[in-house]
Short mmCIF file of C-alpha atoms and ligand atoms in Angstrom, two decimals:
data_model
loop_
_atom_site.label_atom_id
_atom_site.label_comp_id
_atom_site.label_asym_id
_atom_site.label_seq_id
_atom_site.Cartn_x
_atom_site.Cartn_y
_atom_site.Cartn_z
CA MET A 3 -1.65 -62.99 -48.58
CA GLU A 4 -3.86 -60.17 -49.82
CA ARG A 5 -5.70 -60.32 -46.51
CA SER A 6 -2.52 -59.92 -44.47
CA ILE A 7 -1.47 -56.88 -46.59
CA GLN A 8 -4.88 -55.36 -45.92
CA SER A 9 -4.50 -56.00 -42.18
CA SER A 10 -1.05 -54.34 -42.19
CA LYS A 11 -2.51 -51.32 -44.03
CA MET A 12 -5.32 -51.12 -41.48
CA LEU A 13 -2.73 -51.26 -38.67
CA TYR A 14 -0.68 -48.44 -40.20
CA ILE A 15 -3.80 -46.31 -40.64
CA LEU A 16 -4.78 -47.00 -37.05
CA ILE A 17 -1.31 -46.03 -35.78
CA LEU A 18 -1.43 -42.88 -37.92
CA ILE A 19 -4.85 -41.91 -36.53
CA VAL A 20 -3.73 -42.51 -32.95
CA GLY A 21 -0.49 -40.57 -33.57
CA VAL A 22 -2.20 -37.57 -35.16
CA SER A 23 -4.94 -37.44 -32.51
CA THR A 24 -2.31 -37.56 -29.76
CA LEU A 25 -0.50 -34.60 -31.36
CA TYR A 26 -3.82 -32.79 -31.67
CA PHE A 27 -4.47 -33.14 -27.97
CA VAL A 28 -0.87 -32.50 -26.83
CA ILE A 29 0.09 -29.47 -28.99
CA PRO A 30 -2.96 -27.29 -28.29
CA SER A 31 -2.59 -27.94 -24.57
CA ILE A 32 0.99 -26.60 -24.77
CA THR A 33 0.09 -23.54 -26.83
CA VAL A 34 -2.84 -22.45 -24.68
CA ALA A 35 -1.08 -23.12 -21.37
CA GLU A 36 0.24 -19.54 -21.10
CA GLN A 37 -3.26 -18.14 -21.39
CA THR A 38 -4.80 -20.44 -18.83
CA PRO A 39 -5.73 -18.53 -15.68
CA GLN A 40 -3.52 -19.52 -12.78
CA THR A 41 -4.41 -19.02 -9.16
CA PHE A 42 -1.85 -18.10 -6.50
CA LEU A 43 -2.17 -17.87 -2.75
CA THR A 44 -0.10 -14.89 -1.58
CA HIS A 45 1.71 -14.50 1.75
CA THR A 46 -1.16 -12.47 3.14
CA GLY A 47 -3.67 -15.17 2.24
CA LEU A 48 -5.02 -13.31 -0.77
CA VAL A 49 -5.99 -15.35 -3.80
CA ILE A 50 -4.87 -13.79 -7.09
CA THR A 51 -5.97 -15.20 -10.42
CA THR A 52 -4.11 -14.08 -13.49
CA THR A 53 -3.59 -15.24 -17.03
CA GLY A 54 -0.14 -13.71 -16.99
CA ASP A 55 -0.51 -13.08 -20.72
CA VAL A 56 0.28 -9.36 -20.51
CA ILE A 57 3.86 -10.23 -19.57
CA ASP A 58 4.37 -11.34 -23.15
CA PRO A 59 5.05 -8.24 -25.29
CA ILE A 60 4.04 -10.11 -28.46
CA GLY A 61 0.46 -9.16 -29.08
CA TYR A 62 0.73 -5.98 -27.00
CA ASP A 63 0.14 -3.16 -29.45
CA GLY A 64 1.37 -0.28 -27.26
CA LYS A 65 4.92 0.90 -26.95
CA ALA A 66 6.95 -0.23 -23.94
CA LEU A 67 7.28 2.66 -21.47
CA ASP A 68 10.54 4.53 -21.18
CA PHE A 69 11.69 5.06 -17.62
CA ASP A 70 14.92 6.82 -16.74
CA PRO A 71 16.01 6.23 -13.10
CA GLU A 72 18.70 8.92 -13.54
CA LYS A 73 16.06 11.53 -14.32
CA PHE A 74 13.50 10.18 -11.85
CA MET A 75 15.74 10.44 -8.77
CA LYS A 76 16.18 14.21 -9.30
CA SER A 77 12.67 15.08 -10.52
CA PHE A 78 10.27 16.92 -8.24
CA ASP A 79 6.76 17.86 -9.32
CA TYR A 80 5.77 21.18 -7.71
CA GLY A 81 2.48 21.34 -9.60
CA GLN A 82 0.88 24.35 -11.29
CA VAL A 83 1.23 27.19 -8.81
CA SER A 84 -1.21 30.05 -8.18
CA VAL A 85 -2.02 32.22 -5.18
CA LEU A 86 -5.50 32.33 -3.64
CA GLU A 87 -7.12 35.56 -2.40
CA ASP A 88 -6.16 34.80 1.19
CA GLY A 89 -2.52 34.44 0.16
CA THR A 90 -2.45 30.64 0.28
CA THR A 91 -0.34 28.97 -2.39
CA LEU A 92 -2.39 26.55 -4.46
CA ARG A 93 -0.56 23.68 -6.16
CA GLU A 94 -2.55 21.75 -8.76
CA PHE A 95 -1.46 18.35 -9.98
CA TYR A 96 -2.90 16.17 -12.76
CA ILE A 97 -2.49 12.46 -12.12
CA THR A 98 -3.76 9.73 -14.43
CA ALA A 99 -3.81 6.04 -13.52
CA ARG A 100 -3.43 3.30 -16.14
CA ASP A 101 -3.03 -0.45 -15.83
CA ASP A 102 -2.43 -1.60 -19.40
CA GLN A 103 1.19 -0.64 -20.04
CA ILE A 104 4.41 -2.60 -20.12
CA MET A 105 7.97 -1.70 -19.22
CA GLU A 106 11.14 -3.57 -20.06
CA VAL A 107 12.38 -3.75 -16.47
CA SER A 108 15.43 -5.85 -17.26
CA PRO A 109 16.76 -6.87 -20.70
CA GLY A 110 14.03 -9.04 -22.26
CA VAL A 111 11.81 -8.92 -19.17
CA PHE A 112 8.57 -7.08 -19.90
CA TYR A 113 6.34 -6.34 -16.94
CA ASN A 114 2.75 -5.13 -16.90
CA VAL A 115 3.16 -1.90 -14.97
CA TRP A 116 0.24 0.00 -13.49
CA THR A 117 1.17 3.66 -13.61
CA PHE A 118 0.53 7.14 -12.29
CA ASN A 119 1.41 9.51 -15.18
CA ASP A 120 3.08 6.70 -17.17
CA SER A 121 5.71 6.12 -14.51
CA VAL A 122 6.66 3.66 -11.75
CA PRO A 123 7.06 5.16 -9.23
CA GLY A 124 4.62 7.97 -9.94
CA PRO A 125 5.85 11.58 -9.86
CA THR A 126 7.39 12.86 -6.62
CA ILE A 127 4.85 15.43 -5.40
CA ARG A 128 6.43 18.34 -3.56
CA ALA A 129 4.91 21.27 -1.69
CA THR A 130 5.58 23.63 1.21
CA GLU A 131 3.83 23.28 4.55
CA GLY A 132 0.45 25.05 4.46
CA ASP A 133 0.06 25.00 0.67
CA LEU A 134 -3.30 23.86 -0.64
CA ILE A 135 -2.83 20.75 -2.78
CA ARG A 136 -5.45 20.01 -5.42
CA ILE A 137 -5.09 16.80 -7.37
CA HIS A 138 -7.14 16.22 -10.49
CA PHE A 139 -7.22 12.45 -10.66
CA THR A 140 -8.37 10.51 -13.74
CA ASN A 141 -8.64 6.75 -13.99
CA GLU A 142 -7.89 5.55 -17.52
CA GLY A 143 -7.34 2.01 -16.28
CA SER A 144 -9.56 -1.03 -16.73
CA LYS A 145 -9.86 -1.52 -12.96
CA PRO A 146 -10.97 0.87 -10.22
CA HIS A 147 -8.15 2.91 -8.61
CA SER A 148 -7.73 5.71 -6.08
CA LEU A 149 -5.15 8.02 -4.54
CA HIS A 150 -4.44 7.62 -0.86
CA PHE A 151 -2.00 10.18 0.54
CA HIS A 152 -0.21 9.80 3.86
CA GLY A 153 -0.33 12.97 5.95
CA ILE A 154 -3.01 15.01 7.69
CA HIS A 155 -6.30 15.53 5.81
CA LYS A 156 -10.07 15.07 5.99
CA ALA A 157 -11.52 11.54 5.89
CA GLU A 158 -13.23 12.14 2.56
CA MET A 159 -9.85 12.98 1.00
CA ASP A 160 -8.26 9.74 2.21
CA GLY A 161 -8.83 7.83 -1.05
CA VAL A 162 -9.84 4.63 0.66
CA PHE A 163 -13.62 4.22 0.58
CA GLU A 164 -14.26 5.87 -2.78
CA SER A 165 -12.60 3.92 -5.56
CA ILE A 166 -12.70 5.64 -8.94
CA GLY A 167 -14.03 3.44 -11.75
CA THR A 168 -12.84 3.24 -15.34
CA GLY A 169 -13.06 6.66 -16.97
CA GLY A 170 -13.86 8.26 -13.61
CA LYS A 171 -12.44 11.47 -12.16
CA PHE A 172 -11.98 12.69 -8.61
CA THR A 173 -10.49 15.86 -7.17
CA TYR A 174 -8.52 15.43 -3.98
CA GLU A 175 -7.85 18.56 -1.96
CA PHE A 176 -5.92 18.97 1.28
CA TYR A 177 -3.34 21.19 2.94
CA ALA A 178 0.28 20.10 2.85
CA GLU A 179 0.97 18.92 6.41
CA PRO A 180 2.98 17.93 8.32
CA VAL A 181 6.51 18.75 7.17
CA GLY A 182 8.11 15.49 6.15
CA LEU A 183 8.63 12.74 3.64
CA HIS A 184 5.39 10.91 2.96
CA LEU A 185 4.00 8.76 0.18
CA TYR A 186 0.88 8.10 -1.81
CA HIS A 187 -0.52 4.96 -3.37
CA CYS A 188 -3.65 3.37 -4.75
CA HIS A 189 -5.82 1.92 -1.99
CA VAL A 190 -8.22 -0.27 -3.96
CA HIS A 191 -8.61 -3.93 -3.00
CA PRO A 192 -6.56 -6.09 -3.45
CA VAL A 193 -4.15 -3.33 -2.43
CA GLU A 194 -1.09 -5.56 -2.67
CA GLU A 195 -1.82 -6.24 -6.33
CA HIS A 196 -2.25 -2.52 -7.09
CA ILE A 197 0.97 -1.66 -5.24
CA ALA A 198 2.97 -4.59 -6.62
CA HIS A 199 2.21 -3.38 -10.14
CA GLY A 200 3.45 0.13 -9.43
CA LEU A 201 0.74 2.53 -8.20
CA TYR A 202 2.72 4.61 -5.68
CA GLY A 203 4.98 7.62 -5.35
CA ALA A 204 6.81 9.90 -2.90
CA TYR A 205 5.30 13.06 -1.39
CA ILE A 206 7.55 15.70 0.20
CA VAL A 207 6.39 18.59 2.39
CA ASP A 208 9.09 21.22 2.90
CA PRO A 209 9.20 23.52 5.93
CA LYS A 210 8.22 27.16 5.29
CA GLU A 211 11.77 28.27 6.04
CA GLY A 212 13.09 25.85 3.40
CA ARG A 213 15.81 23.21 3.73
CA ASP A 214 19.58 23.61 3.86
CA SER A 215 21.20 23.45 0.47
CA ALA A 216 22.09 19.87 -0.52
CA GLU A 217 22.30 17.54 -3.49
CA GLU A 218 18.95 15.74 -3.33
CA PHE A 219 17.89 12.30 -4.53
CA VAL A 220 14.70 10.24 -4.24
CA PHE A 221 14.95 6.49 -3.82
CA VAL A 222 11.70 4.53 -3.79
CA LEU A 223 12.55 0.98 -2.75
CA ASN A 224 10.38 -1.47 -4.66
CA GLY A 225 10.19 -4.94 -6.15
CA LEU A 226 8.86 -6.70 -9.23
CA ASP A 227 6.83 -9.90 -9.15
CA THR A 228 7.31 -10.69 -12.82
CA ASP A 229 5.75 -14.16 -12.71
CA PHE A 230 2.73 -13.16 -10.58
CA ASP A 231 3.30 -15.76 -7.85
CA GLY A 232 3.15 -13.34 -4.93
CA GLU A 233 6.94 -13.19 -4.52
CA ASN A 234 9.37 -10.66 -5.93
CA ASN A 235 11.73 -11.77 -8.67
CA PHE A 236 13.58 -8.44 -8.70
CA TYR A 237 14.33 -5.76 -6.11
CA ALA A 238 15.38 -2.20 -6.82
CA ALA A 239 15.80 1.41 -5.82
CA ASN A 240 13.58 3.16 -8.40
CA THR A 241 12.26 0.12 -10.29
CA ILE A 242 15.15 -0.93 -12.53
CA PRO A 243 17.28 -3.67 -10.91
CA PHE A 244 21.04 -2.91 -10.69
CA TYR A 245 20.54 0.43 -12.50
CA TYR A 246 22.70 2.61 -10.22
CA GLN A 247 25.31 -0.11 -9.99
CA HIS A 248 25.86 0.17 -13.73
CA HIS A 249 25.30 3.95 -13.69
CA PRO A 250 27.04 5.25 -10.53
CA ILE A 251 25.50 8.43 -9.11
CA GLU A 252 28.18 11.11 -9.32
CA ILE A 253 28.58 13.32 -6.27
CA SER A 254 31.37 15.45 -4.80
CA THR A 255 33.29 14.79 -1.60
CA ASN A 256 32.30 17.06 1.28
CA GLN A 257 29.03 17.85 -0.52
CA LYS A 258 25.92 17.51 1.63
CA ILE A 259 23.69 14.78 0.20
CA ARG A 260 20.03 14.46 1.15
CA ALA A 261 18.31 11.21 0.21
CA TYR A 262 14.55 10.77 0.43
CA VAL A 263 14.10 7.03 0.92
CA VAL A 264 10.62 5.47 0.75
CA ASN A 265 10.01 1.75 1.19
CA ILE A 266 6.95 0.51 -0.71
CA LEU A 267 8.19 -3.06 -1.22
CA GLU A 268 5.26 -5.50 -1.45
CA PHE A 269 5.27 -9.18 -0.37
CA ASP A 270 8.38 -8.91 1.90
CA ALA A 271 7.89 -7.81 5.52
CA VAL A 272 10.94 -5.56 5.71
CA ASN A 273 13.46 -3.88 3.48
CA ASN A 274 16.68 -2.16 4.39
CA PHE A 275 19.24 0.41 3.32
CA HIS A 276 22.97 0.16 3.98
CA LEU A 277 25.46 2.87 3.01
CA HIS A 278 29.18 2.19 2.55
CA GLY A 279 32.11 4.45 3.43
CA THR A 280 30.26 6.98 5.54
CA LEU A 281 27.35 7.32 7.98
CA PHE A 282 24.14 9.30 7.68
CA HIS A 283 21.93 11.24 10.05
CA HIS A 284 18.40 9.99 9.60
CA TYR A 285 14.96 11.53 10.16
CA PRO A 286 12.04 9.02 10.31
CA ALA A 287 9.22 10.30 8.07
CA GLY A 288 11.25 13.53 7.91
CA THR A 289 8.95 15.04 10.52
CA ASP A 290 11.52 16.14 13.10
CA SER A 291 14.37 18.58 12.68
CA VAL A 292 16.54 16.60 15.07
CA PRO A 293 18.01 13.36 13.66
CA SER A 294 17.04 10.08 15.31
CA GLY A 295 20.44 8.53 14.85
CA TYR A 296 23.80 8.40 13.11
CA ASN A 297 24.09 5.09 11.32
CA ASP A 298 24.96 3.29 8.09
CA MET A 299 22.00 0.91 8.26
CA LEU A 300 18.22 1.31 8.30
CA THR A 301 15.45 -1.25 8.43
CA MET A 302 12.02 -0.25 7.15
CA SER A 303 8.64 -1.94 6.88
CA GLN A 304 6.28 -1.14 4.01
CA GLY A 305 5.26 2.53 4.06
CA ASP A 306 8.23 3.57 6.22
CA ARG A 307 10.36 6.38 4.90
CA GLN A 308 13.42 8.24 6.07
CA ILE A 309 15.33 11.37 5.10
CA LEU A 310 19.08 10.70 5.16
CA GLU A 311 21.79 13.36 5.26
CA PHE A 312 25.45 12.57 4.73
CA SER A 313 28.65 13.45 2.90
CA TYR A 314 31.77 11.60 1.75
CA LYS A 315 35.17 12.44 3.18
CA TYR A 316 37.17 10.37 0.70
CA PRO A 317 36.74 10.03 -3.07
CA GLY A 318 35.86 6.70 -4.65
CA LEU A 319 33.12 4.30 -5.58
CA TYR A 320 30.78 3.37 -2.73
CA MET A 321 27.92 0.91 -2.67
CA PHE A 322 24.55 1.40 -1.06
CA HIS A 323 22.21 -1.54 -1.04
CA ALA A 324 19.84 -3.77 0.91
CA HIS A 325 21.80 -5.56 3.60
CA ASN A 326 19.40 -8.41 3.04
CA THR A 327 21.63 -10.35 0.63
CA GLU A 328 18.77 -11.84 -1.39
CA PHE A 329 17.40 -8.38 -2.20
CA SER A 330 20.80 -6.99 -3.22
CA GLU A 331 21.63 -10.00 -5.36
CA LYS A 332 18.28 -9.62 -7.12
CA GLY A 333 18.84 -5.99 -8.02
CA TRP A 334 18.67 -3.64 -5.02
CA VAL A 335 22.30 -2.58 -5.21
CA SER A 336 23.47 0.90 -6.19
CA THR A 337 26.62 3.05 -6.12
CA PHE A 338 27.77 6.60 -5.46
CA LEU A 339 30.89 7.81 -7.22
CA ALA A 340 32.37 10.50 -4.96
CA LYS A 341 34.72 12.77 -6.87
CA GLU A 342 37.25 15.05 -5.27
CA THR A 343 36.26 18.69 -5.19
CA ALA A 344 38.54 21.64 -5.88
CA ASP A 345 38.51 22.24 -2.11
CA ASP A 346 40.02 18.81 -1.59
CA PHE A 347 42.89 19.66 -3.92
CA ASP A 348 43.47 22.90 -2.03
CA ASN A 349 43.50 20.99 1.23
CA LYS A 350 45.91 18.48 -0.23
CA VAL A 351 48.32 21.25 -1.22
CA GLU A 352 48.19 22.70 2.28
CA TYR A 353 48.75 19.25 3.77
CA ASP A 354 51.72 18.66 1.43
CA ASP A 355 53.15 22.03 2.44
CA ILE A 356 53.05 21.05 6.09
CA ILE A 357 54.97 17.83 5.60
CU1 CU B 423 -5.38 0.65 -8.06
#
């Protein structure tokens, strides 16, 4: 009898030991799973290994970046201006790269953004044709970065072969040419990783005679691969999915609108732009003064950009979005709210008088 009680006790102890050891092996494997490096094969065949742990804001001791798409779309950085002895206008810009920040890109979704001047996209650089552009670049990131500008410049200013290491500085200098809408981005390998995280911006060169007066907006079409699997989870105009759908961009009817549209979308071969309720004249790369077409639809590959000019005849709320349904349903959908101008009311009175 005593023996059988002892055997039962032994059995219970054995079950307890097995149970506890199982928990010991199971629970730690669950808790460390998020920090285990995962390897992904991207569309371009690139292998990316990431722990993905930066996506979790708990443990990140910095403040999440503020980004205001409303402000961004109307902000142009003309640099610090001075005039050289030969009369050339010098524009100096200070750009700092970082890769350790996070941004709440959608409610509760924190993304490790890599930034130029704490912003994704970086500042929209603007100059006039023939100006001398001098960019004081500093890399405060943990990885090497660079600045590669589209446009005409010397090979050593191309930002491709010289990557700037952590703490490094480099001064890029080139003349603003040609007139157009260009872009800049980091060109350090793997480039798709550096672009996907946000190291890019728009670069506008105005003609010496200036541009016609218009309400101007910048839209950088981008995406967010928030789970690091080489595919975008969100799409947007200016980083924040659905932003301009919830915050319509107010414009006036019969007002000339000029939109600078740059496609930097990573991972997807093409992106597109569709405007409702009116058509636009469009200028590929903004390099010609004659429009290439009159359309409500544009398709762009990565690096393509277009200047669009249009106006609204009738007041109301109009969408503009990717005609690729997946992209629009995942955030690349925006709206213009065209309000009637005083001129419209005057016209209406005249029209009423006639009938
Ligand atoms: Cu980079």
